[in-house]
Short mmCIF file of C-alpha atoms and ligand atoms in Angstrom, two decimals:
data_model
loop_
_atom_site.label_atom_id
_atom_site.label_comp_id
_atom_site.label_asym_id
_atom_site.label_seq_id
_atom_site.Cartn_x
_atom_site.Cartn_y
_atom_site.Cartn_z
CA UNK A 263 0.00 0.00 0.00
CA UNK A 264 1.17 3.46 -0.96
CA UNK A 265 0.47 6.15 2.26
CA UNK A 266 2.10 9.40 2.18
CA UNK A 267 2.89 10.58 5.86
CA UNK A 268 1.27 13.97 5.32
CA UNK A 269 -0.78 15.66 2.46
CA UNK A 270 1.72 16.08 -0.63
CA UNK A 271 3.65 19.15 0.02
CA UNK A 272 2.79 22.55 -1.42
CA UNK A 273 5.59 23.83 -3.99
CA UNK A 274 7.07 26.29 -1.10
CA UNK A 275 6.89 23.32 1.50
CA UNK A 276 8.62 21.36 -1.22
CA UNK A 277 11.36 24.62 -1.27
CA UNK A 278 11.89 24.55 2.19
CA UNK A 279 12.18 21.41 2.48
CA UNK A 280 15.05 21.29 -0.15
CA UNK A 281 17.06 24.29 1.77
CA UNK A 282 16.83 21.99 5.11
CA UNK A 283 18.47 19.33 2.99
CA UNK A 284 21.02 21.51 1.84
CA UNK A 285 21.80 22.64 5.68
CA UNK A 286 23.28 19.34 6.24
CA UNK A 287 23.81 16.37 5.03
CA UNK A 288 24.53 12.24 6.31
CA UNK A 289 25.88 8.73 5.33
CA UNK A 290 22.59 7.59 4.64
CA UNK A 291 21.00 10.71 2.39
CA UNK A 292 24.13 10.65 0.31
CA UNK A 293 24.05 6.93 -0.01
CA UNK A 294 20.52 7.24 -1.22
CA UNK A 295 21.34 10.24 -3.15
CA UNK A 296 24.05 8.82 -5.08
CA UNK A 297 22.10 5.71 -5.74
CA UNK A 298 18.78 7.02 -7.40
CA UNK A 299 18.14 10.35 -6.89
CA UNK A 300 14.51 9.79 -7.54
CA UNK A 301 14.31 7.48 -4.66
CA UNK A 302 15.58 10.33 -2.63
CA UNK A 303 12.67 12.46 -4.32
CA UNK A 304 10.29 9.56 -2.85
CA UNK A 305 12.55 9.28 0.54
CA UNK A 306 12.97 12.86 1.95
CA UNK A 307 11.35 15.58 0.52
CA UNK A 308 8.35 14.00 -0.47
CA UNK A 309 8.55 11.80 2.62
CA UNK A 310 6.59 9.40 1.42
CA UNK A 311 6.05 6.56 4.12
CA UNK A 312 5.81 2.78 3.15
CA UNK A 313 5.75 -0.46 4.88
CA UNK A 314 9.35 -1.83 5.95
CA UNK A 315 10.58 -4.87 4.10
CA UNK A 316 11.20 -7.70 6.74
CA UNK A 317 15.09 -7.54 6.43
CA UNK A 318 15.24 -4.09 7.09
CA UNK A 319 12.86 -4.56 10.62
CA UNK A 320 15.21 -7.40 11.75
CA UNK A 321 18.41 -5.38 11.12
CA UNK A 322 16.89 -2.53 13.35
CA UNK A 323 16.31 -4.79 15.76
CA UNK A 324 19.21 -6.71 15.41
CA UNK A 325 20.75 -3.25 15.98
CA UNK A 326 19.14 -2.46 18.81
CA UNK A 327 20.35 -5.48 20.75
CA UNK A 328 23.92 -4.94 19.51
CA UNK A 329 23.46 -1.15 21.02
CA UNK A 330 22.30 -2.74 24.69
CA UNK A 331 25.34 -5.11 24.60
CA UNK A 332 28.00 -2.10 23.83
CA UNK A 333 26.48 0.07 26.20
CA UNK A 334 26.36 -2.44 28.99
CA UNK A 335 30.22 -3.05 28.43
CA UNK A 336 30.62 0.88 28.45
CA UNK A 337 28.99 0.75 31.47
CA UNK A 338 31.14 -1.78 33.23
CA UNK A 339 27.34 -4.03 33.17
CA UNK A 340 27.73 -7.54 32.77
CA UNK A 341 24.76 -8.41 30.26
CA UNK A 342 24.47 -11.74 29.70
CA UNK A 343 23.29 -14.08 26.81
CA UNK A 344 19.95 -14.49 28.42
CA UNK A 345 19.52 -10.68 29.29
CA UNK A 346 20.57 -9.89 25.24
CA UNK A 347 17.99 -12.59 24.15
CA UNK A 348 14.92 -10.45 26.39
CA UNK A 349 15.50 -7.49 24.70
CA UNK A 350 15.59 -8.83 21.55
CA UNK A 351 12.19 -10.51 22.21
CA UNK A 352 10.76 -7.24 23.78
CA UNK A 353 12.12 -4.78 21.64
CA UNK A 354 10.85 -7.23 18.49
CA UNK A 355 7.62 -6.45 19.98
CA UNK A 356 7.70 -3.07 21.23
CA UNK A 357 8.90 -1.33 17.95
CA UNK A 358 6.06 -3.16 16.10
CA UNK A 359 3.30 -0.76 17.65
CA UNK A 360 3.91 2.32 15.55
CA UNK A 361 5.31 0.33 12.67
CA UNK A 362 3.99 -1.25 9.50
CA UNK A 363 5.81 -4.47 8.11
CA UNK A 364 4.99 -6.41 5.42
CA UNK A 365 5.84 -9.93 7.18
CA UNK A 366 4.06 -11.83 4.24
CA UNK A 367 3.73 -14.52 7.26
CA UNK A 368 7.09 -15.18 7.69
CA UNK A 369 7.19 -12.95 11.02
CA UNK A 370 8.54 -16.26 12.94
CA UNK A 371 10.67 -17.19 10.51
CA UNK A 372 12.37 -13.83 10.64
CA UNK A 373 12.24 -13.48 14.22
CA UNK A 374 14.09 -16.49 14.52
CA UNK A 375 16.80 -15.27 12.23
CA UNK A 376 17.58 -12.53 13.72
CA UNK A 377 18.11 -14.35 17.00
CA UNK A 378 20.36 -16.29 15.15
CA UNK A 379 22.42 -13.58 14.28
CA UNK A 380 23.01 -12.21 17.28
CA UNK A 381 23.72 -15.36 18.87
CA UNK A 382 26.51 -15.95 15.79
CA UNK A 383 27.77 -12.62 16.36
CA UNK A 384 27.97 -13.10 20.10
CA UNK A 385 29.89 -16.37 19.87
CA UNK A 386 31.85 -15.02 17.16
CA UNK A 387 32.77 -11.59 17.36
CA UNK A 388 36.31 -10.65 18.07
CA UNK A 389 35.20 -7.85 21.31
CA UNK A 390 35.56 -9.38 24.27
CA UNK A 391 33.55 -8.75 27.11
CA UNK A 392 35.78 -6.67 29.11
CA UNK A 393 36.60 -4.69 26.20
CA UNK A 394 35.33 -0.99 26.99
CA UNK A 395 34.01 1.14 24.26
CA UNK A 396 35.52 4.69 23.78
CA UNK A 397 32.16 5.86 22.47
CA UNK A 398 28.87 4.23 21.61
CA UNK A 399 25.73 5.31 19.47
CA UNK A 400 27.32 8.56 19.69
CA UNK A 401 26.06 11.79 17.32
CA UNK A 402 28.64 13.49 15.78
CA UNK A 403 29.41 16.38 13.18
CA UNK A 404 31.51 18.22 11.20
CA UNK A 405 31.81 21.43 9.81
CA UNK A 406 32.73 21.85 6.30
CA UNK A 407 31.97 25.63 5.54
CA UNK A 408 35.99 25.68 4.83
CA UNK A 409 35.46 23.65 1.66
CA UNK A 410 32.28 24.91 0.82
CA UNK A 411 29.95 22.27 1.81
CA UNK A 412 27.13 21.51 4.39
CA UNK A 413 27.58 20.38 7.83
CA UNK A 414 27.98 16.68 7.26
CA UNK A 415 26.06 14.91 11.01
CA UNK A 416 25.90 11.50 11.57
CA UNK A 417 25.40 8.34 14.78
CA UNK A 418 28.75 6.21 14.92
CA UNK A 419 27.33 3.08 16.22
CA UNK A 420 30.22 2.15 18.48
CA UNK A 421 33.98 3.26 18.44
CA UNK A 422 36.03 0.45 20.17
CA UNK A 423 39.39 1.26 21.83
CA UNK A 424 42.16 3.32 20.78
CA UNK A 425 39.62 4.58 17.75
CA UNK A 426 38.82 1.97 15.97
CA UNK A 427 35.12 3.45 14.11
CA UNK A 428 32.82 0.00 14.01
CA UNK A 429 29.99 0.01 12.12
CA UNK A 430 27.44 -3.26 12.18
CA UNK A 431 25.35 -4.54 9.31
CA UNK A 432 23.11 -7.26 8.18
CA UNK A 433 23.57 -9.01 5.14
CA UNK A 434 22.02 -11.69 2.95
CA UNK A 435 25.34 -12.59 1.52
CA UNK A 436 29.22 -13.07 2.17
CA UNK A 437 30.92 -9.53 1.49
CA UNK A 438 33.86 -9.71 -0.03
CA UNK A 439 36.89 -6.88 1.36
CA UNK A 440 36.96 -5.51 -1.87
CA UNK A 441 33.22 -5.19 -2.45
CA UNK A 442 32.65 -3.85 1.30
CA UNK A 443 35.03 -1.21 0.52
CA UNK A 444 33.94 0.36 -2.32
CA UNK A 445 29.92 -0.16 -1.18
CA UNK A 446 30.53 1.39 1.72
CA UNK A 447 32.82 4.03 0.99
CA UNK A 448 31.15 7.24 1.24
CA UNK A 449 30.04 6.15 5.00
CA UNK A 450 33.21 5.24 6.30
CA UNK A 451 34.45 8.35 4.89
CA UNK A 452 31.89 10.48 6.59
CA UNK A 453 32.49 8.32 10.07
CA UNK A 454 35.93 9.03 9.60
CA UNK A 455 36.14 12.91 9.33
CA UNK A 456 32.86 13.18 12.09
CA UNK A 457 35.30 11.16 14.24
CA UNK A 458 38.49 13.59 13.96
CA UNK A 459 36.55 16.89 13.96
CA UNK A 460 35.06 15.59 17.22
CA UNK A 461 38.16 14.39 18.57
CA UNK A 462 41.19 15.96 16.96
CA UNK A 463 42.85 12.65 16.77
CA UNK A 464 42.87 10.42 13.23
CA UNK A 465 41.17 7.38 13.76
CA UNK A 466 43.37 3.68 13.86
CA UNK A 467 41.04 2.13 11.42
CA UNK A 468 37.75 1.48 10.73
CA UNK A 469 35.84 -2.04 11.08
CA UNK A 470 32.74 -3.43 9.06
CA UNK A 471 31.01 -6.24 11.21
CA UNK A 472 28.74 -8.03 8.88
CA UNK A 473 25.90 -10.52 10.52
CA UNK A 474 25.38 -12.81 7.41
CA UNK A 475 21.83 -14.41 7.34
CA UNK A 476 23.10 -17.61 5.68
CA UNK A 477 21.45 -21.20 6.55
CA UNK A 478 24.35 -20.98 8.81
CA UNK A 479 24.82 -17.55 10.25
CA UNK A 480 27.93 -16.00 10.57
CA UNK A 481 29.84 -13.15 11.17
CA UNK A 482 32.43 -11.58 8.66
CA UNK A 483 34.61 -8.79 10.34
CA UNK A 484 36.10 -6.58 7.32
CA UNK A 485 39.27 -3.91 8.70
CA UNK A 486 40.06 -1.23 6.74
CA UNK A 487 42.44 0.98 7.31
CA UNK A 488 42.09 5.10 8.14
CA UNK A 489 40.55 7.42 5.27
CA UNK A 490 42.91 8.24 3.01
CA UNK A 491 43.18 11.98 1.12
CA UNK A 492 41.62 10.63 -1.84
CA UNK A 493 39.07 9.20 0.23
CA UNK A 494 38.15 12.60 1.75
CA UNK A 495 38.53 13.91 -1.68
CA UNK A 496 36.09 11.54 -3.32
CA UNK A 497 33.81 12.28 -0.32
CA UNK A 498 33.55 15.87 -0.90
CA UNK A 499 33.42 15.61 -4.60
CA UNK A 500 29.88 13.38 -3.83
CA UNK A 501 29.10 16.48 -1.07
CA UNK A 502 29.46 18.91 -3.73
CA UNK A 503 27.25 17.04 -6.34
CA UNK A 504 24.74 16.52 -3.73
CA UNK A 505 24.43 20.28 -2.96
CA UNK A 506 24.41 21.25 -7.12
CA UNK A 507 21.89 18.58 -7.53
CA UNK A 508 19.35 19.75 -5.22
CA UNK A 509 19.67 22.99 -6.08
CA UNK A 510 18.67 21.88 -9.58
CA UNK A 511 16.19 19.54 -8.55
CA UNK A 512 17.77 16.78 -10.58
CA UNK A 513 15.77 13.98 -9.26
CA UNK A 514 15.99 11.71 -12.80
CA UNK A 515 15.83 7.69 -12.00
CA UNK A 516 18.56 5.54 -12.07
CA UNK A 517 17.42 2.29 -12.70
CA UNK A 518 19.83 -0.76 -11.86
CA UNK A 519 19.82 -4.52 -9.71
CA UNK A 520 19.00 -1.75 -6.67
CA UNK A 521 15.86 -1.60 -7.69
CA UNK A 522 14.35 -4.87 -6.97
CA UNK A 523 14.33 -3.57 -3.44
CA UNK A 524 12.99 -0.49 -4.01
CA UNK A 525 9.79 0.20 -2.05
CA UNK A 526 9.05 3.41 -4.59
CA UNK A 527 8.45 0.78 -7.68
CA UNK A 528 4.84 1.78 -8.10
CA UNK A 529 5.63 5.63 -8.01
CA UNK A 530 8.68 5.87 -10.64
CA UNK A 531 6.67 3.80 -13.09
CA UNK A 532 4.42 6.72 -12.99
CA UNK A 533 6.81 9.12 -12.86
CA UNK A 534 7.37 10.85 -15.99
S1 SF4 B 649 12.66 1.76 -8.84
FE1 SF4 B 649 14.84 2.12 -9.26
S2 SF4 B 649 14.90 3.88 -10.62
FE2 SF4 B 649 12.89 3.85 -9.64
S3 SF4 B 649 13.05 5.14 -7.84
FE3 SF4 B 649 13.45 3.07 -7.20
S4 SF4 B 649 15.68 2.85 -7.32
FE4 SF4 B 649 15.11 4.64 -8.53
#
């Protein structure tokens, strides 16, 4: 079913709304941005709200448990396998009431995976459990008037000690280094510069932990090493084309394999 949020927008509300997303901009806009900048029409300044795909429900949930288990070791907490397992079951519950999801009756079979995960990851992972965090869900900026661009914000979901950035994702198949890399690019960039503006130091690296919802689950850890300058340079050059598009309200599709999981199908065939 297609439900806007709100009544269309007016052509001014549709101008304001393009100046707010000039003001600043994040990992995910760009991301969406660079791939289909009609889906970001759809996404954020038409705001058009749809019913989340089942993958994308577990991996917030999936997220949130990860979130409880970093901040308990951040808070010198011993949270235990049971304790994470709870949550997960509560939280699977609790975030249902305001949200729609198309679970095509396959709820416990995704509930169930996502358990999964977590218990993979917890059995797996390479953190132990007296490992503290240096930072955790933490919101961070950075201003780039210097170069001409927007203030670039962002939430670093945890930054492990000595300043490794760690950012966790779930995933229907086995990334490859090369692959995570270059797919992910633009939002280790942006982690990377939010982290050094906030703390003046560069950070040691930056880590992609990957829950893979195989038949077995597993985890896949990918380390990359700090942005480089041509990183930086690559990010800005997407900033910049960002800005310039919006203020030319390019918003043209850009049909690809992306958009078999598109949930604005039904509006770009009609968009002409
Ligand atoms: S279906 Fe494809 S081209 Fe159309 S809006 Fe979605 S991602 Fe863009």
């Amino acid at each position: 079913m297609i439900a806007p949020a709100v009544a269309p927008p007016s052509q001014s509300g549709i101008k304001d709304r393009l100046d707010v997303l000039q003001e600043t901009v994040s990992a995910s806009r760009l991301n969406c941005w660079q791939q289909c900048r009609l889906k970001f029409w759809f996404r954020y300044v038409l705001r058009l709200v749809k019913p989340s795909a089942p993958a994308l429900y577990v991996g917030s949930i999936v997220h949130s448990v990860l979130q409880s288990w970093n901040l308990g070791r951040w808070r010198y907490r011993s949270v235990n396998l049971e304790a994470l397992k709870q949550t997960f079951h509560e939280n699977w519950k609790e975030e249902q009431v305001e949200a729609v999801i198309n679970w095509q009756g396959e709820e416990e079979a995704e509930r169930t995976t996502g358990w999964a995960l977590l218990e993979t990851y917890f059995r797996d992972t390479p953190i132990t459990l007296d490992e503290k965090p240096e930072a955790v869900e933490v919101s961070v900026e950075a201003d780039l008037s210097e170069h001409g661009l927007p203030k670039l914000i962002g939430v670093i979901d945890l930054v492990r000690a000595g300043g490794r950035i760690v950012d966790f994702k779930t995933a229907s198949q086995t990334p490859t280094v090369k692959k995570a890399q270059h797919l992910h690019e633009a939002q280790t960039s942006c982690y990377a510069i939010m982290y050094r503006e906030s703390t003046g130091r560069k950070e040691t690296g930056i880590e992609l932990h990957h829950l893979v919802k195989l038949k077995k689950p597993k985890i896949v850890v990918t380390p990359l090493e700090p942005m480089t300058d041509n990183q930086q340079t690559r990010l800005f050059k997407g900033i910049e084309s960002y800005v310039a598009g919006l203020d030319r309200e390019d918003f043209v599709p850009s049909p690809g394999l992306h958009c078999q999981s598109c949930e604005f199908w039904n509006e770009c065939r009609r968009w002409s």
